[in-house]
JSON list of C-alpha atoms in Angstrom, two decimals:
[
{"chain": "K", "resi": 1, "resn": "UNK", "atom": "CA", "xyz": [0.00, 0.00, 0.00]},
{"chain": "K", "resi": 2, "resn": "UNK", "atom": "CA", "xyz": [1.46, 3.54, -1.31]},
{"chain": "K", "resi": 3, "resn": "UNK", "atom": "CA", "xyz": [1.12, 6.47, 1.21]},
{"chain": "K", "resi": 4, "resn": "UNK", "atom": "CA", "xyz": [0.27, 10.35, 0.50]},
{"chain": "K", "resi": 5, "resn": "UNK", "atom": "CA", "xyz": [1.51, 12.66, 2.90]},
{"chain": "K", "resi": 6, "resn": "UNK", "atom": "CA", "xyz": [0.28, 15.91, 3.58]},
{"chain": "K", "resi": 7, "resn": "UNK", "atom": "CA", "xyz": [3.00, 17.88, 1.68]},
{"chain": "K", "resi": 8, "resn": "UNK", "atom": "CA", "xyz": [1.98, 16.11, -1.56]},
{"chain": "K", "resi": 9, "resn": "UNK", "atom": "CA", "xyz": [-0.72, 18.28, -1.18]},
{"chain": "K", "resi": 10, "resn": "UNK", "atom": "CA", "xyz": [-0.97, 22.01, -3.14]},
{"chain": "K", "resi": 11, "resn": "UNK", "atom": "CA", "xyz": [0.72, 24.45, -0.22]},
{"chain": "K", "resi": 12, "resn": "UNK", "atom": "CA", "xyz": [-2.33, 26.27, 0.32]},
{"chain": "K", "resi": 13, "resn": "UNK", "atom": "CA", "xyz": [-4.26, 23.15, 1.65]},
{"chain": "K", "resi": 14, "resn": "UNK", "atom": "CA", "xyz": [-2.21, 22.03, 3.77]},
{"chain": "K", "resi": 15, "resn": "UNK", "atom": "CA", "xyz": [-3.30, 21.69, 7.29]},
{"chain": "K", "resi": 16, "resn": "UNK", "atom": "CA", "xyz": [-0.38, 21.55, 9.12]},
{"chain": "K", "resi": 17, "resn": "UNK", "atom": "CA", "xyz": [1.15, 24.98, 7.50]},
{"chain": "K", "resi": 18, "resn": "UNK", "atom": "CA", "xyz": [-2.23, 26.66, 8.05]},
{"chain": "K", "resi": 19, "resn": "UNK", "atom": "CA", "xyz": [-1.82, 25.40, 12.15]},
{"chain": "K", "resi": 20, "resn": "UNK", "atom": "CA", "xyz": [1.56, 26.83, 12.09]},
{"chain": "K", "resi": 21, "resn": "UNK", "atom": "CA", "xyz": [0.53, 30.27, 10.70]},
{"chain": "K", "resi": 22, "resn": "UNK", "atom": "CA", "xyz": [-2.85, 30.68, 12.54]},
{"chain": "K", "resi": 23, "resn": "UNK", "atom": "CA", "xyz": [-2.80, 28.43, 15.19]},
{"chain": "K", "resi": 24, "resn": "UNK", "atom": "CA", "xyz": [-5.33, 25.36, 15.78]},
{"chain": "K", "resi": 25, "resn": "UNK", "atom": "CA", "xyz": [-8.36, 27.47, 16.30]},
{"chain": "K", "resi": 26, "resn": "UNK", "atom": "CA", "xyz": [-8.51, 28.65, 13.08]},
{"chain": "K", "resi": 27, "resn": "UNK", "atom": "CA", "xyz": [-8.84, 25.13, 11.40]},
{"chain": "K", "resi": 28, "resn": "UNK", "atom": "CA", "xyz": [-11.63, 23.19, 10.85]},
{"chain": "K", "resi": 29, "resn": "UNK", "atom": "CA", "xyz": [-12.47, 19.65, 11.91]},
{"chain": "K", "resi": 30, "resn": "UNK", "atom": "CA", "xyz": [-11.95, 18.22, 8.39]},
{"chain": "K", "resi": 31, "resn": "UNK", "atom": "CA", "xyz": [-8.84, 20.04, 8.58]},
{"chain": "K", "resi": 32, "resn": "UNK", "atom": "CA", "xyz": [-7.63, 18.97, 12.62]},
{"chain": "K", "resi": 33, "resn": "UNK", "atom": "CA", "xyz": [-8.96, 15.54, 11.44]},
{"chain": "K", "resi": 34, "resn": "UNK", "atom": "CA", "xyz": [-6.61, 15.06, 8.68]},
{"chain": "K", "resi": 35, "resn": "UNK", "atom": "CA", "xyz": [-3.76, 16.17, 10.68]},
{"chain": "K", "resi": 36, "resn": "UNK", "atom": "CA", "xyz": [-4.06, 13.43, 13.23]},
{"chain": "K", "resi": 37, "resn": "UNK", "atom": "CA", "xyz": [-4.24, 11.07, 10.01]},
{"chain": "K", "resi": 38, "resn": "UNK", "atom": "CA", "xyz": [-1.11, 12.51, 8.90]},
{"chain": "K", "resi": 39, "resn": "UNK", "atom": "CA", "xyz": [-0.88, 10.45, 5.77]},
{"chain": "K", "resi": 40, "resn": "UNK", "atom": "CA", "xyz": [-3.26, 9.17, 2.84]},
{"chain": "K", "resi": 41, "resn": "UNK", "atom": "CA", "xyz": [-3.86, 6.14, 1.45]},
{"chain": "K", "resi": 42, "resn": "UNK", "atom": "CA", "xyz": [-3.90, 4.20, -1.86]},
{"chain": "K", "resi": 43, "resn": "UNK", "atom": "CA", "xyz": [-6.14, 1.37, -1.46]},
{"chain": "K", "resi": 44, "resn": "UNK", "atom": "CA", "xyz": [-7.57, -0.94, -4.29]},
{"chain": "K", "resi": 45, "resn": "UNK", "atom": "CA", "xyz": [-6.06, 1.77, -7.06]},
{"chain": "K", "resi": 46, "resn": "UNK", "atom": "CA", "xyz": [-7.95, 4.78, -5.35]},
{"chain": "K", "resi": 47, "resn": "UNK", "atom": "CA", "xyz": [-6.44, 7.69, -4.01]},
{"chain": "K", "resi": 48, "resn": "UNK", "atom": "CA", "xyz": [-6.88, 9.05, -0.39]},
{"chain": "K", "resi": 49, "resn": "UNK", "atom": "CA", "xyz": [-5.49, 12.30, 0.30]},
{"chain": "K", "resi": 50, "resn": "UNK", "atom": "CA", "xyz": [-5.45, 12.83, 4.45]},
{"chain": "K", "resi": 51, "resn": "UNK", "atom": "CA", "xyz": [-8.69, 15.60, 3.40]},
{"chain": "K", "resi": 52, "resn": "UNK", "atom": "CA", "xyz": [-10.31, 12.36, 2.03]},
{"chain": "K", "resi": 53, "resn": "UNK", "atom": "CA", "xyz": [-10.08, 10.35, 4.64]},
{"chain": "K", "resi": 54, "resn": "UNK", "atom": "CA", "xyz": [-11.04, 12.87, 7.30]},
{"chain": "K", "resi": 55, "resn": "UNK", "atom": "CA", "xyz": [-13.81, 13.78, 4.99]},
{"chain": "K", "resi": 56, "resn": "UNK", "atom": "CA", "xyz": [-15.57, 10.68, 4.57]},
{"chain": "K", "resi": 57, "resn": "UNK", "atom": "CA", "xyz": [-15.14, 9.88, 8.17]},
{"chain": "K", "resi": 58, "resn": "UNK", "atom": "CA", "xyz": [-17.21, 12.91, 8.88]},
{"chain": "K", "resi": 59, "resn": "UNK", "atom": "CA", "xyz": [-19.70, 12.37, 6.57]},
{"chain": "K", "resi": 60, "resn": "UNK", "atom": "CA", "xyz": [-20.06, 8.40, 7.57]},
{"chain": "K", "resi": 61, "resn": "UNK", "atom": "CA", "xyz": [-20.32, 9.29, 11.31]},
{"chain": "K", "resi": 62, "resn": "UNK", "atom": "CA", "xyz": [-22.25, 12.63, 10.31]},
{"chain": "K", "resi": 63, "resn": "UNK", "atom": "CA", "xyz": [-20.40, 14.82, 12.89]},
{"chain": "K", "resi": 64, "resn": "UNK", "atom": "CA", "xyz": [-17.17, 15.55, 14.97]},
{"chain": "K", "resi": 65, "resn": "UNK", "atom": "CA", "xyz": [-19.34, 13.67, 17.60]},
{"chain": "K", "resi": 66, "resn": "UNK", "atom": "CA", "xyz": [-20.04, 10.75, 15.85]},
{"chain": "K", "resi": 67, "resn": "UNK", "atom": "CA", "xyz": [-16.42, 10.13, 14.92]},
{"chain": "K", "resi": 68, "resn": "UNK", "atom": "CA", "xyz": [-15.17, 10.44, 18.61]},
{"chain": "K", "resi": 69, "resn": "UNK", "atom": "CA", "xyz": [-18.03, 7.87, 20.18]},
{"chain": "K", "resi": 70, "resn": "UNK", "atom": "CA", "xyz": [-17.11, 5.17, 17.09]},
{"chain": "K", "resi": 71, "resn": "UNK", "atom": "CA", "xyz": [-15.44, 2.34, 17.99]},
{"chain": "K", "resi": 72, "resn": "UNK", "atom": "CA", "xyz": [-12.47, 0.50, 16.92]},
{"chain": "K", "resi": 73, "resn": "UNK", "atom": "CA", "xyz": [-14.44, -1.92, 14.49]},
{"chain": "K", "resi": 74, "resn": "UNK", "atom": "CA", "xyz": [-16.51, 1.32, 13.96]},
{"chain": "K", "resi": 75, "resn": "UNK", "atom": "CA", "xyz": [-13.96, 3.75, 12.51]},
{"chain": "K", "resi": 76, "resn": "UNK", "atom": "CA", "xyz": [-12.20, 0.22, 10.21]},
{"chain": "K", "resi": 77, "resn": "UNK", "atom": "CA", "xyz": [-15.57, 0.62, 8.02]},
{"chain": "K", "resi": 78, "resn": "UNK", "atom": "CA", "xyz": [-14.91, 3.52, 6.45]},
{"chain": "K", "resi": 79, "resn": "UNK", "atom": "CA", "xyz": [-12.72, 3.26, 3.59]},
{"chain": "K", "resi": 80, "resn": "UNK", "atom": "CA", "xyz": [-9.23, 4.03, 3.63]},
{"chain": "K", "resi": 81, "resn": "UNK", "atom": "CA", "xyz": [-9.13, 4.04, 7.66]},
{"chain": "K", "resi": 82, "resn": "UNK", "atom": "CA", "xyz": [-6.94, 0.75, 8.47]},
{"chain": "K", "resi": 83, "resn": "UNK", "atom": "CA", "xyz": [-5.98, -0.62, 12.08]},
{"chain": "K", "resi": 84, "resn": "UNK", "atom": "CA", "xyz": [-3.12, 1.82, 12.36]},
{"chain": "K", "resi": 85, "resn": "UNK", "atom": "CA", "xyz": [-5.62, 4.93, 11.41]},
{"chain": "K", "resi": 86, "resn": "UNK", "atom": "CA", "xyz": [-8.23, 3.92, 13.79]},
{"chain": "K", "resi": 87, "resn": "UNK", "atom": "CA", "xyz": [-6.02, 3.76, 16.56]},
{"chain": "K", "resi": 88, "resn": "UNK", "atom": "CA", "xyz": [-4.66, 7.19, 15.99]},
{"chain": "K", "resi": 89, "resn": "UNK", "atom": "CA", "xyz": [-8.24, 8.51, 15.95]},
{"chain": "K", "resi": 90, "resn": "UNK", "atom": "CA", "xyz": [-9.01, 6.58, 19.31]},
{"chain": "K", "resi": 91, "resn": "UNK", "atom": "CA", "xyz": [-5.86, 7.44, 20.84]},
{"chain": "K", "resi": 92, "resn": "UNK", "atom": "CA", "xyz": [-6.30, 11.92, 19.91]},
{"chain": "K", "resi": 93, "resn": "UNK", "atom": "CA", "xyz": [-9.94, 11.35, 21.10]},
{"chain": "K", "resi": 94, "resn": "UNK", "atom": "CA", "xyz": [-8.78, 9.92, 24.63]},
{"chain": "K", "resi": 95, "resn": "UNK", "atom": "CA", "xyz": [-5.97, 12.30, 25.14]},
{"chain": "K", "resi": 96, "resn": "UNK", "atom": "CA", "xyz": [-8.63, 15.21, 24.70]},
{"chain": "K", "resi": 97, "resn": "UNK", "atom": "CA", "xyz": [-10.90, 13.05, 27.40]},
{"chain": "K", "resi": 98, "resn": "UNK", "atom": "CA", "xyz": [-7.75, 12.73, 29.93]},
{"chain": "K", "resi": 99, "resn": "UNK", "atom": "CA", "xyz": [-6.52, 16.71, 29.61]},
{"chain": "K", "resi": 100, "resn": "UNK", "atom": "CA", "xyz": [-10.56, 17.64, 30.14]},
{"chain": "K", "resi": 101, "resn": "UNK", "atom": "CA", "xyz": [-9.99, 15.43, 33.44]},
{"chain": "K", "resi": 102, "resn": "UNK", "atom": "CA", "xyz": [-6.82, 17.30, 34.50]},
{"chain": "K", "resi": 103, "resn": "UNK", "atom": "CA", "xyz": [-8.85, 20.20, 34.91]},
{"chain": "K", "resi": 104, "resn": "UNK", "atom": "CA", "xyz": [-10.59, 18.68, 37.97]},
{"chain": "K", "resi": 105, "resn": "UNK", "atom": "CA", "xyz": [-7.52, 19.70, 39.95]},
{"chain": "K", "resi": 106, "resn": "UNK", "atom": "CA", "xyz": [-8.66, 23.33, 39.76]},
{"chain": "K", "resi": 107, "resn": "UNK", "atom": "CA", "xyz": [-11.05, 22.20, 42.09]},
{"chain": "K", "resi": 108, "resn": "UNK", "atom": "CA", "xyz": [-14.14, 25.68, 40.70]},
{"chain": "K", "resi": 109, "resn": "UNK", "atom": "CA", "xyz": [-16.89, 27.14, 43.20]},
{"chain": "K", "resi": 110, "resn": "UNK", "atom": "CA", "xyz": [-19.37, 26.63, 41.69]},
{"chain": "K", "resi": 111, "resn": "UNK", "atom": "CA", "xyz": [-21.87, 29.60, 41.33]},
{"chain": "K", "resi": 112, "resn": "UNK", "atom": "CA", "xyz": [-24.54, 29.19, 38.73]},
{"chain": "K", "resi": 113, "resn": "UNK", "atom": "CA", "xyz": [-25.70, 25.90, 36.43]},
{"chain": "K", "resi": 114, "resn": "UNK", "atom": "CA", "xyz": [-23.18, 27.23, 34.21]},
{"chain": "K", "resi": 115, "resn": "UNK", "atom": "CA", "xyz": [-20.34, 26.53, 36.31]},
{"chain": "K", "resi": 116, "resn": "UNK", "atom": "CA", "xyz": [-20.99, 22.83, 36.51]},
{"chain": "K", "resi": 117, "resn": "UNK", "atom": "CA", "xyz": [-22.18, 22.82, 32.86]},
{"chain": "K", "resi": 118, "resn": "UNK", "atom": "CA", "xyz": [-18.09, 24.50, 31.68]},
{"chain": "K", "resi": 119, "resn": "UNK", "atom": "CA", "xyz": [-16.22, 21.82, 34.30]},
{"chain": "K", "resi": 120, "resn": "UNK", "atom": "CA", "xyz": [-17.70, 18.85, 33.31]},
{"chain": "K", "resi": 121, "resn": "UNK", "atom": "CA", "xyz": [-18.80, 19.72, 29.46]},
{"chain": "K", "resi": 122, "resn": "UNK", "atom": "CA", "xyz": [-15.81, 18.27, 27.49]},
{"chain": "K", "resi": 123, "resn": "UNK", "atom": "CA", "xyz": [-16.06, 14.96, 29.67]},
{"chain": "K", "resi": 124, "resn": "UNK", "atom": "CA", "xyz": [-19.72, 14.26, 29.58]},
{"chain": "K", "resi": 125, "resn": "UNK", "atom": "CA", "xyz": [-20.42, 15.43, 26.03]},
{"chain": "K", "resi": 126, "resn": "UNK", "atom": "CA", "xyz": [-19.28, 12.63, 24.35]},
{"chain": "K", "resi": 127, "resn": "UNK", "atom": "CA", "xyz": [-20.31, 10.06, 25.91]},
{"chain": "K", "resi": 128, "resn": "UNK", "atom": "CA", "xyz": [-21.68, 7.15, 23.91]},
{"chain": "K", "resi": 129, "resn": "UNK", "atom": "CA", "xyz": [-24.13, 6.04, 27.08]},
{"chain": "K", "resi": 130, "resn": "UNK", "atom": "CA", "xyz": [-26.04, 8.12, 29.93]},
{"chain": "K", "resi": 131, "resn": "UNK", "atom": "CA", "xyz": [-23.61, 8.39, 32.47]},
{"chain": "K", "resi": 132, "resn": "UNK", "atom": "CA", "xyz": [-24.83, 9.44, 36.60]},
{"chain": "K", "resi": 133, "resn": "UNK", "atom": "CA", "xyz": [-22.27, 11.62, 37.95]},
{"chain": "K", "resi": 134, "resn": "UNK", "atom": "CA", "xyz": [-22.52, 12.65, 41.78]},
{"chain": "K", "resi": 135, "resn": "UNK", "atom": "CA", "xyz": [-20.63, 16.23, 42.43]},
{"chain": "K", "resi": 136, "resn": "UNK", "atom": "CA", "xyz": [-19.92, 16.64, 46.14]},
{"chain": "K", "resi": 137, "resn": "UNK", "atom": "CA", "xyz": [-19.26, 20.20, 47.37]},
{"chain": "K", "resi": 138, "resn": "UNK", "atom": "CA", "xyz": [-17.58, 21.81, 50.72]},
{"chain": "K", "resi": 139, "resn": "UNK", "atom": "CA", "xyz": [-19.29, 24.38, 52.62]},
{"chain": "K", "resi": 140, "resn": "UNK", "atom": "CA", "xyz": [-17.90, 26.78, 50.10]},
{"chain": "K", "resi": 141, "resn": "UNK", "atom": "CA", "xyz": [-19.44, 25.23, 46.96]},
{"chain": "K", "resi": 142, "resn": "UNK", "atom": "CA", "xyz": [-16.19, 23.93, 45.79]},
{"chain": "K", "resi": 143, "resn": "UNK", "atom": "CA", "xyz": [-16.03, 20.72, 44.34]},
{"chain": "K", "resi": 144, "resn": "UNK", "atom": "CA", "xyz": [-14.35, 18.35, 46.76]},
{"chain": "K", "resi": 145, "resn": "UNK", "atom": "CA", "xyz": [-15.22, 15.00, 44.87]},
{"chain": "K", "resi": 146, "resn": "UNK", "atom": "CA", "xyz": [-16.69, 13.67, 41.73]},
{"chain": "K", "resi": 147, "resn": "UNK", "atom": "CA", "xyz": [-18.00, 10.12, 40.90]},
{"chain": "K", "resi": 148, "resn": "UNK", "atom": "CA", "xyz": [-20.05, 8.21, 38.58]},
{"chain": "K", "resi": 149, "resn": "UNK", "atom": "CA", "xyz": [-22.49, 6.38, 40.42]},
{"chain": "K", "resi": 150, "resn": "UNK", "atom": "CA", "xyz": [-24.47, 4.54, 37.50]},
{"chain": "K", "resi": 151, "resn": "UNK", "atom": "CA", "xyz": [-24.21, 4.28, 33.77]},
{"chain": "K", "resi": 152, "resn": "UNK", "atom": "CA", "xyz": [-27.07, 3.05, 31.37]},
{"chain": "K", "resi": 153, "resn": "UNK", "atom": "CA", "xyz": [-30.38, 4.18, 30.58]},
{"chain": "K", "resi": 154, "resn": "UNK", "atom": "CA", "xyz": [-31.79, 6.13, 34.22]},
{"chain": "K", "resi": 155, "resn": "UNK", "atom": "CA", "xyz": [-33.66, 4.19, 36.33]},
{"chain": "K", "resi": 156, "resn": "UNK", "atom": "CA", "xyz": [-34.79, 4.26, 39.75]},
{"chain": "K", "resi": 157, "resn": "UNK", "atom": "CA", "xyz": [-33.35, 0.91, 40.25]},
{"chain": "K", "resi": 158, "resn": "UNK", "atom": "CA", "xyz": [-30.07, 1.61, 39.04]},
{"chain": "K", "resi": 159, "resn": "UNK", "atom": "CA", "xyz": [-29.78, 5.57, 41.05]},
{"chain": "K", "resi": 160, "resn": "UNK", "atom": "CA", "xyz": [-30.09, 4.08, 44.51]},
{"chain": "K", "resi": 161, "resn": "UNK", "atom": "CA", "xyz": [-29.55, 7.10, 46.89]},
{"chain": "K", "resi": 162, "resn": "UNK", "atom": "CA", "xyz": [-27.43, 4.97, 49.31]},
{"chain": "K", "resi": 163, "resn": "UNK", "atom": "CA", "xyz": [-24.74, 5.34, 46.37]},
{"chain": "K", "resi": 164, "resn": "UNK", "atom": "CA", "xyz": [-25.44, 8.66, 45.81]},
{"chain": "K", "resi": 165, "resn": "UNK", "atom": "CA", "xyz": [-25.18, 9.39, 49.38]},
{"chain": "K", "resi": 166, "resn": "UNK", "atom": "CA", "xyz": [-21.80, 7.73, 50.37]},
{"chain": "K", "resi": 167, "resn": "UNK", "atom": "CA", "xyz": [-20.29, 9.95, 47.96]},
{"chain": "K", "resi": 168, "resn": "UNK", "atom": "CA", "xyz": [-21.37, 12.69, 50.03]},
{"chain": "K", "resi": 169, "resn": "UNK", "atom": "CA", "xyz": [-21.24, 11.20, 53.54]},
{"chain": "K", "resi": 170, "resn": "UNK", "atom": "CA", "xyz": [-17.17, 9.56, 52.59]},
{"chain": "K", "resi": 171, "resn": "UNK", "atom": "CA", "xyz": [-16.41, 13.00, 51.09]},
{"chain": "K", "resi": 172, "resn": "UNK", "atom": "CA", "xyz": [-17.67, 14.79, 54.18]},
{"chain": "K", "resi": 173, "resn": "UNK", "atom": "CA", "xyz": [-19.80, 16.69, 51.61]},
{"chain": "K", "resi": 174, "resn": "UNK", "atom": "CA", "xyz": [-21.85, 19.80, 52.53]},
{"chain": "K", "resi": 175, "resn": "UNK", "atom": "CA", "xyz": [-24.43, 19.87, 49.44]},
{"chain": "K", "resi": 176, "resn": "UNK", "atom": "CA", "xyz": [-24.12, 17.74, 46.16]},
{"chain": "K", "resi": 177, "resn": "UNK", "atom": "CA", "xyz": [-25.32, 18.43, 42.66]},
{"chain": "K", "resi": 178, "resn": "UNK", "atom": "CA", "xyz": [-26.29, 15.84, 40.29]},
{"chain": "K", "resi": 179, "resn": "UNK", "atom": "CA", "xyz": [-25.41, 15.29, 37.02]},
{"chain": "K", "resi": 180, "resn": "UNK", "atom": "CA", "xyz": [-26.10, 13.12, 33.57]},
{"chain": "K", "resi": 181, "resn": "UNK", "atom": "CA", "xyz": [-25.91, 13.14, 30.33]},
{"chain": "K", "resi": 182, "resn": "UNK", "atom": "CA", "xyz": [-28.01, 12.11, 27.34]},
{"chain": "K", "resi": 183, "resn": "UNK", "atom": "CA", "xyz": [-26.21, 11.06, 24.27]},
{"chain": "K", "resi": 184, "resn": "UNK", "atom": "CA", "xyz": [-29.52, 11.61, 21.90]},
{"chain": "K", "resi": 185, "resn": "UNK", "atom": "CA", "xyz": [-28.01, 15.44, 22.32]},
{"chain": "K", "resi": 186, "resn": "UNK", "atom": "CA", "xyz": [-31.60, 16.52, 23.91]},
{"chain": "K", "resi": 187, "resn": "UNK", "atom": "CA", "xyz": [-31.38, 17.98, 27.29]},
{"chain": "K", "resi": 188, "resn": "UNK", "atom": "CA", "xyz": [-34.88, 17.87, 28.13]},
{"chain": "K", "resi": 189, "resn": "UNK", "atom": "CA", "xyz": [-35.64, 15.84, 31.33]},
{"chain": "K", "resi": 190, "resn": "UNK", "atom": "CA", "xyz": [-38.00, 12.65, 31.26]},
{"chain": "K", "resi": 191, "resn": "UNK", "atom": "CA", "xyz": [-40.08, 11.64, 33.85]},
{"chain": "K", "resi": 192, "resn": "UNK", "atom": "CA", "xyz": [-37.99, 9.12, 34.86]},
{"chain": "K", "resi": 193, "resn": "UNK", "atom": "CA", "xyz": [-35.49, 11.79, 35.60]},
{"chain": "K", "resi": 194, "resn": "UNK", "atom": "CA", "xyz": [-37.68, 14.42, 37.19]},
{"chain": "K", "resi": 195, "resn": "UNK", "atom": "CA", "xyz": [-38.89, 11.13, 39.65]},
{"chain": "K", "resi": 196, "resn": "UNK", "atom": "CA", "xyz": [-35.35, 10.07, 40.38]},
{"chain": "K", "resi": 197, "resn": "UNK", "atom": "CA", "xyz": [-34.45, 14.06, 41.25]},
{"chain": "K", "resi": 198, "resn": "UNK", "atom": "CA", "xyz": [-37.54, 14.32, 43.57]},
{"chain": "K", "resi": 199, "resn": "UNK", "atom": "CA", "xyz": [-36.89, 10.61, 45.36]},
{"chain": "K", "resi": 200, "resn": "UNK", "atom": "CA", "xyz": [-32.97, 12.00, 45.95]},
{"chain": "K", "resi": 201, "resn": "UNK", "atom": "CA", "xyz": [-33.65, 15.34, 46.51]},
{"chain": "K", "resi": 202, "resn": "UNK", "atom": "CA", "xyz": [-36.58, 14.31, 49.88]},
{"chain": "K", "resi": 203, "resn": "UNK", "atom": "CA", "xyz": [-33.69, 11.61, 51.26]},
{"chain": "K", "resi": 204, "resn": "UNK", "atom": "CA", "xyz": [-31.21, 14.53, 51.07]},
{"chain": "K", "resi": 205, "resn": "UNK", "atom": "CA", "xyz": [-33.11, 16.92, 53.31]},
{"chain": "K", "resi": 206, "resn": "UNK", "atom": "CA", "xyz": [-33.64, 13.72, 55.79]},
{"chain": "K", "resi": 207, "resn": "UNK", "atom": "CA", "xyz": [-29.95, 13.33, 55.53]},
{"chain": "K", "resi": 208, "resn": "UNK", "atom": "CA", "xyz": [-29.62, 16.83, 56.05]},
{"chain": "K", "resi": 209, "resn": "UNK", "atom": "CA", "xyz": [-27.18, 16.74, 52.63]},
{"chain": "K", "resi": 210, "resn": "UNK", "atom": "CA", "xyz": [-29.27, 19.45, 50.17]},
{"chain": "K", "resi": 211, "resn": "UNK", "atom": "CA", "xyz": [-29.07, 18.56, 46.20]},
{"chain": "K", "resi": 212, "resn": "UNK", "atom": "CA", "xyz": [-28.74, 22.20, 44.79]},
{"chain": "K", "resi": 213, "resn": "UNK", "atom": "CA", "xyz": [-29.44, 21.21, 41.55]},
{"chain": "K", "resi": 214, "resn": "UNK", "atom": "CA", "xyz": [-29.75, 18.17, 38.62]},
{"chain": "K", "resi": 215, "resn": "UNK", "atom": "CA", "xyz": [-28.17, 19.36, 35.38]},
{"chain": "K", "resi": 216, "resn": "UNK", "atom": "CA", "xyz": [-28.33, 17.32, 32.22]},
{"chain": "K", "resi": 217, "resn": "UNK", "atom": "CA", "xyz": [-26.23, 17.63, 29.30]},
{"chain": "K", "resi": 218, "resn": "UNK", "atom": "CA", "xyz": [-26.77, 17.05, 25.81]},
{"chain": "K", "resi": 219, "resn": "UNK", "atom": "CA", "xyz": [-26.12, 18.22, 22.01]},
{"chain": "K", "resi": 220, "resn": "UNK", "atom": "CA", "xyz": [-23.53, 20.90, 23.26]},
{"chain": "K", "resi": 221, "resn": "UNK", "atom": "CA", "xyz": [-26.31, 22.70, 25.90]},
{"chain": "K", "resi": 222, "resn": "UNK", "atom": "CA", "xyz": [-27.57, 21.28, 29.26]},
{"chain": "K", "resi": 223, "resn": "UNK", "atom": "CA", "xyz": [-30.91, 22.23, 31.09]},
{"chain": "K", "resi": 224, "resn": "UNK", "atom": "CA", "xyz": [-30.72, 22.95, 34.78]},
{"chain": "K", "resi": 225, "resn": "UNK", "atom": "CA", "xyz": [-33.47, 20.75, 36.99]},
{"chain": "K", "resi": 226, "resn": "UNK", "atom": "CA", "xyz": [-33.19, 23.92, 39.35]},
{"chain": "K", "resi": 227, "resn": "UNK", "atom": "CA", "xyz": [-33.95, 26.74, 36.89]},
{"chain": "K", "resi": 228, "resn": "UNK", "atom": "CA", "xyz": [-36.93, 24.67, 35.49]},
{"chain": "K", "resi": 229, "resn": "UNK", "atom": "CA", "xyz": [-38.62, 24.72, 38.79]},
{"chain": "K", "resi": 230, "resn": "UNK", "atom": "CA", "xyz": [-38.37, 21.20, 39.27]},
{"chain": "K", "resi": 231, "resn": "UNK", "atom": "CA", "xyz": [-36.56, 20.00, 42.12]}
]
């Protein structure tokens, strides 16, 4: 199999000279795509350019989104994207996961909805299943601890508030706020999830351990349990 790199290309399309002169921001995912791909292919007597391949593997997975959640077997579909490719997709896609989790040591008050929404956006976004995360906080409303309790479609069998709870009672916790995601990229609470709030939210003030809030993100956005008026 022949190779293409990316300085076979015309000098004005190349990625990587673009990055250099205008930074990372200023290139789009086609183009930050093809950089991680670093090479084309020739495969069966067609031509791949890096563009090509980063191309078709937003159009197959229809979005930036799509291509992080795929799967090893997943990404090997699409034509032109071998063993060797895949990984190198996987492998970019993680690192941006682990340096989103690095920011945890900044340890934020958190404020407003927002708050929560900017510290755990990057990590819940792309999540290929619902996720439960319990956020403990100190007296101060900075976040002390964070931990998934649950992952899988939301049920009340599966959020038990004695795991939500030892989060806050191990963590010495003053308040907690809840958190979840839902991959279909709507926000909008279910029933299931305005139940589950309202069971957690009466054994907290037993407990004397307040819920401030239930955020749940989706598509890029999240909607704030709080702000809707039902906790």
């Amino acid at each position: 199999m022949e190779y293409l790199t990316i300085k076979e290309m015309p000098e004005d399309a190349r990625p990587r000279e673009r990055l250099e002169r205008s930074g990372p921001g200023s290139l789009s995912n086609q183009e930050l795509l093809a950089i991680t791909l670093s090479t084309g292919v020739v495969k069966d007597g067609q031509k791949y350019t890096a563009i090509d391949l980063a191309t078709q593997l937003l159009r197959h997975f229809e979005s930036l989104k799509g291509v992080a959640q795929a799967d090893f077997v997943q990404l090997t579909e699409v034509a032109g994207i071998g063993p060797a490719k895949a990984c190198q997709i996987m492998a970019a896609f993680e690192l941006g996961k682990r340096v989103a989790m690095f920011s945890g040591n900044l340890k934020p008050v958190i404020r407003q909805p927002t708050d929560v929404f900017e510290y755990f956006r990057d990590q819940m976004s792309l999540l290929p299943k619902e996720v439960f995360r319990v956020v403990a906080l100190d007296t101060k409303n900075r976040i002390i601890k964070d931990q998934i309790v649950s992952e899988g479609t939301l049920n009340a069998s599966i959020v038990h508030p004695r795991d939500v709870f030892r989060v806050a009672v191990v963590n010495s916790a003053a308040s907690l706020i809840l958190l979840h995601n839902h991959p279909s990229g709507d926000p909008m609470p279910s029933q299931e999830d305005i139940a589950i709030t309202r069971r957690l939210v009466e054994v907290g003030k037993l407990m004397e351990i307040p819920i401030l809030d239930h955020l749940i993100i989706g598509g890029g956005t999240f909607v704030s349990l709080k702000e809707m008026n039902l906790l």
